Coordinates of C-alpha atoms in Angstrom, one line a residue:
L159 CA 0.0 0.0 0.0
Y160 CA 2.8 2.5 0.9
N161 CA 4.7 1.7 -2.3
Y162 CA 1.5 2.3 -4.3
L163 CA 0.9 5.6 -2.5
Y164 CA 4.5 6.6 -3.0
M165 CA 4.2 5.8 -6.7
L166 CA 1.1 8.1 -6.9
T167 CA 2.7 10.9 -4.7
G168 CA 6.0 10.9 -6.6
P169 CA 4.7 12.3 -9.9
A170 CA 2.5 14.8 -7.9
H171 CA 5.6 16.1 -6.2
S172 CA 7.3 16.4 -9.6
H173 CA 4.5 18.5 -11.1
I174 CA 2.6 20.3 -8.3
D175 CA 5.2 23.1 -8.4
K176 CA 4.5 23.8 -12.1
I177 CA 0.7 23.7 -11.5
I178 CA 1.1 26.3 -8.7
I179 CA 3.6 28.6 -10.6
M180 CA 1.7 29.1 -13.8
P181 CA -1.6 30.6 -12.6
I182 CA -0.2 32.4 -9.6
L183 CA 3.2 33.6 -10.6
G184 CA 3.0 33.6 -14.4
A185 CA 4.6 32.0 -17.5
A186 CA 7.9 33.9 -17.3
I187 CA 8.7 32.5 -13.8
L188 CA 7.5 29.1 -14.9
G189 CA 9.8 29.2 -17.9
N190 CA 12.8 30.2 -15.8
Y191 CA 12.0 27.6 -13.2
A192 CA 11.6 24.8 -15.8
L193 CA 15.0 25.7 -17.3
T194 CA 16.5 25.7 -13.8
L195 CA 15.0 22.3 -13.1
Q196 CA 16.5 20.9 -16.3
F197 CA 20.0 21.9 -15.1
I198 CA 19.4 20.4 -11.7
T199 CA 18.1 17.2 -13.3
I200 CA 21.2 16.9 -15.4
M201 CA 23.4 17.4 -12.3
M202 CA 21.4 14.7 -10.4
I203 CA 22.1 12.0 -13.0
F204 CA 24.8 10.5 -10.9
S205 CA 22.4 10.2 -7.9
Q206 CA 19.9 8.4 -10.0
V207 CA 22.5 6.0 -11.3
F208 CA 23.8 5.3 -7.8
Y209 CA 20.2 4.7 -6.6
K210 CA 19.8 2.0 -9.1
Y211 CA 22.9 0.4 -7.7
F212 CA 22.1 1.0 -4.0
L213 CA 18.7 -0.5 -3.8
P214 CA 19.6 -4.1 -4.9
Q215 CA 22.9 -4.0 -3.0
E216 CA 21.3 -2.9 0.2
S217 CA 18.4 -5.4 -0.2
A218 CA 21.0 -8.1 -0.5
G219 CA 22.6 -6.9 2.7
Y220 CA 25.9 -5.7 1.2
N221 CA 27.9 -2.9 2.8
I222 CA 28.1 0.0 0.4
E223 CA 29.2 2.8 2.7
K224 CA 32.2 3.7 0.5
T225 CA 29.9 4.0 -2.5
K226 CA 27.6 6.3 -0.5
K227 CA 30.5 8.5 0.4
M228 CA 31.5 8.6 -3.2
L229 CA 28.0 9.9 -4.1
I230 CA 28.2 12.6 -1.5
I231 CA 31.6 13.7 -2.9
I232 CA 30.2 13.8 -6.4
S233 CA 27.2 15.8 -5.1
I234 CA 29.5 18.3 -3.5
L235 CA 31.3 18.7 -6.8
M236 CA 28.1 19.0 -8.8
T237 CA 26.9 21.7 -6.3
I238 CA 30.1 23.6 -6.9
V239 CA 29.7 23.3 -10.7
G240 CA 26.1 24.4 -10.4
Y241 CA 26.9 27.3 -8.2
F242 CA 30.0 28.7 -10.0
L243 CA 30.3 27.2 -13.5
V244 CA 26.7 27.0 -14.8
P245 CA 26.1 30.8 -14.2
L246 CA 29.1 31.5 -16.5
I247 CA 27.9 29.2 -19.3
L248 CA 24.1 30.0 -19.1
P249 CA 24.2 33.5 -20.7
T250 CA 26.1 32.2 -23.7
V251 CA 23.8 29.2 -24.3
F252 CA 20.5 30.7 -23.2
P253 CA 20.8 34.5 -23.3
K254 CA 17.0 35.1 -22.8
Y255 CA 17.1 33.2 -19.5
E256 CA 19.5 35.3 -17.5
E257 CA 17.0 35.6 -14.7
S258 CA 17.6 31.9 -14.1
I259 CA 21.2 32.4 -13.1
E260 CA 20.5 33.1 -9.4
A261 CA 17.8 30.4 -9.3
I262 CA 20.3 27.8 -10.6
K263 CA 22.8 28.9 -8.0
I264 CA 20.2 28.6 -5.3
M265 CA 18.8 25.2 -6.5
S266 CA 22.3 23.8 -6.8
L267 CA 22.4 23.8 -3.1
S268 CA 19.7 21.1 -3.2
I269 CA 21.9 18.6 -4.9
I270 CA 23.6 17.4 -1.6
P271 CA 20.3 17.0 0.3
M272 CA 18.8 15.3 -2.7
S273 CA 21.7 12.8 -2.7
I274 CA 21.1 12.2 1.0
V275 CA 17.4 11.6 0.2
T276 CA 18.5 9.1 -2.5
I277 CA 20.8 7.2 0.0
Y278 CA 18.1 7.0 2.7
T279 CA 15.3 6.2 0.2
S280 CA 17.2 3.1 -1.0
K281 CA 18.0 2.1 2.6
F282 CA 14.4 2.4 3.7
F283 CA 13.1 0.5 0.7
A284 CA 15.7 -2.2 1.2
L285 CA 14.4 -2.5 4.8
E286 CA 10.8 -2.6 3.6
K287 CA 10.1 0.7 5.3
S288 CA 8.3 2.4 2.5
K289 CA 6.0 4.2 4.9
I290 CA 9.0 6.3 6.0
V291 CA 9.7 7.2 2.3
L292 CA 6.1 8.2 1.8
I293 CA 6.0 10.4 4.9
G294 CA 9.3 12.1 3.8
L295 CA 7.8 12.8 0.4
T296 CA 4.6 14.1 1.9
I297 CA 6.6 16.4 4.2
S298 CA 8.5 17.7 1.2
V299 CA 5.3 18.4 -0.7
G300 CA 3.7 19.9 2.3
I301 CA 6.5 22.4 2.7
L302 CA 7.0 23.0 -1.0
I303 CA 3.5 24.3 -1.7
P304 CA 3.1 27.0 1.0
S305 CA 6.7 28.1 0.8
M306 CA 6.5 28.3 -2.9
L307 CA 3.4 30.5 -2.7
I308 CA 4.9 32.8 0.0
L309 CA 8.5 33.0 -1.3
G310 CA 7.4 33.1 -4.9
R311 CA 5.2 36.1 -4.4
L312 CA 7.9 37.9 -2.5
Y313 CA 11.0 37.0 -4.5
E314 CA 9.7 35.5 -7.7
I315 CA 12.0 32.9 -9.3
N316 CA 14.5 33.1 -6.5
G317 CA 11.8 32.5 -4.0
V318 CA 10.5 29.5 -5.9
A319 CA 14.1 28.1 -6.0
A320 CA 14.5 28.7 -2.3
A321 CA 11.2 27.0 -1.6
Y322 CA 12.4 23.9 -3.6
V323 CA 15.7 23.8 -1.6
I324 CA 13.9 24.2 1.7
S325 CA 11.5 21.3 0.9
I326 CA 14.3 19.0 0.0
V327 CA 16.3 19.9 3.1
F328 CA 13.3 19.1 5.3
Q329 CA 12.9 15.7 3.6
A330 CA 16.6 14.9 4.1
G331 CA 16.4 16.0 7.7
Y332 CA 13.4 13.8 8.4
F333 CA 15.1 10.8 6.8
Y334 CA 18.3 11.5 8.8
Y335 CA 16.3 11.8 12.1
T336 CA 14.3 8.6 11.4
N337 CA 17.4 6.7 10.5
R338 CA 19.1 7.8 13.8
K339 CA 16.0 6.8 15.7
M340 CA 15.9 3.4 14.0
N341 CA 19.6 2.9 14.7
N342 CA 19.2 3.8 18.4
M343 CA 16.2 1.4 18.8
N344 CA 18.2 -1.4 17.1
K345 CA 21.1 -0.7 19.5
Q346 CA 18.8 -0.7 22.5
N347 CA 17.3 -4.0 21.4
T348 CA 20.7 -5.5 20.9
D349 CA 21.9 -4.3 24.3
N350 CA 18.8 -5.8 26.0
L351 CA 19.6 -9.2 24.5

């Protein structure tokens, strides 16, 4: 049931932002936001590839901590590229989308928390704890919608980008907290034996 609900909620999370932006903030902001999302999606390719590797490995019980650290290092590098290099390239390739430069810099900060979300998502699915993944996604959507409305009206594209980062950070924080809680409970159970 939780997997099914997650499969329904995932696409809603991917498109709800666009549904909100167009009628409330306008087509210009939506266009800049869509371009920004394309850059972030390209920079997240490594995380998606690693996710396809993590899930079966963790399900089989293999230790993949070194690979997880490698993903975090790659995410840091992608964040640096997105924050410093993409703003230099964008005006040359897309001169009409210069308003997206700051948004790309802001949303580049979401790459590391998204990679953390990827790591925990594979772990929770491997442990058959899909309810936790669903709750994390729901938290992300629940924060994205109001923060996008508030920050988007105040700061336009930069506010929308900040709302996106905030929602991902809260999702990663929830996964981190839940993982710590699970580890502490497992440790207490082991100590009681």
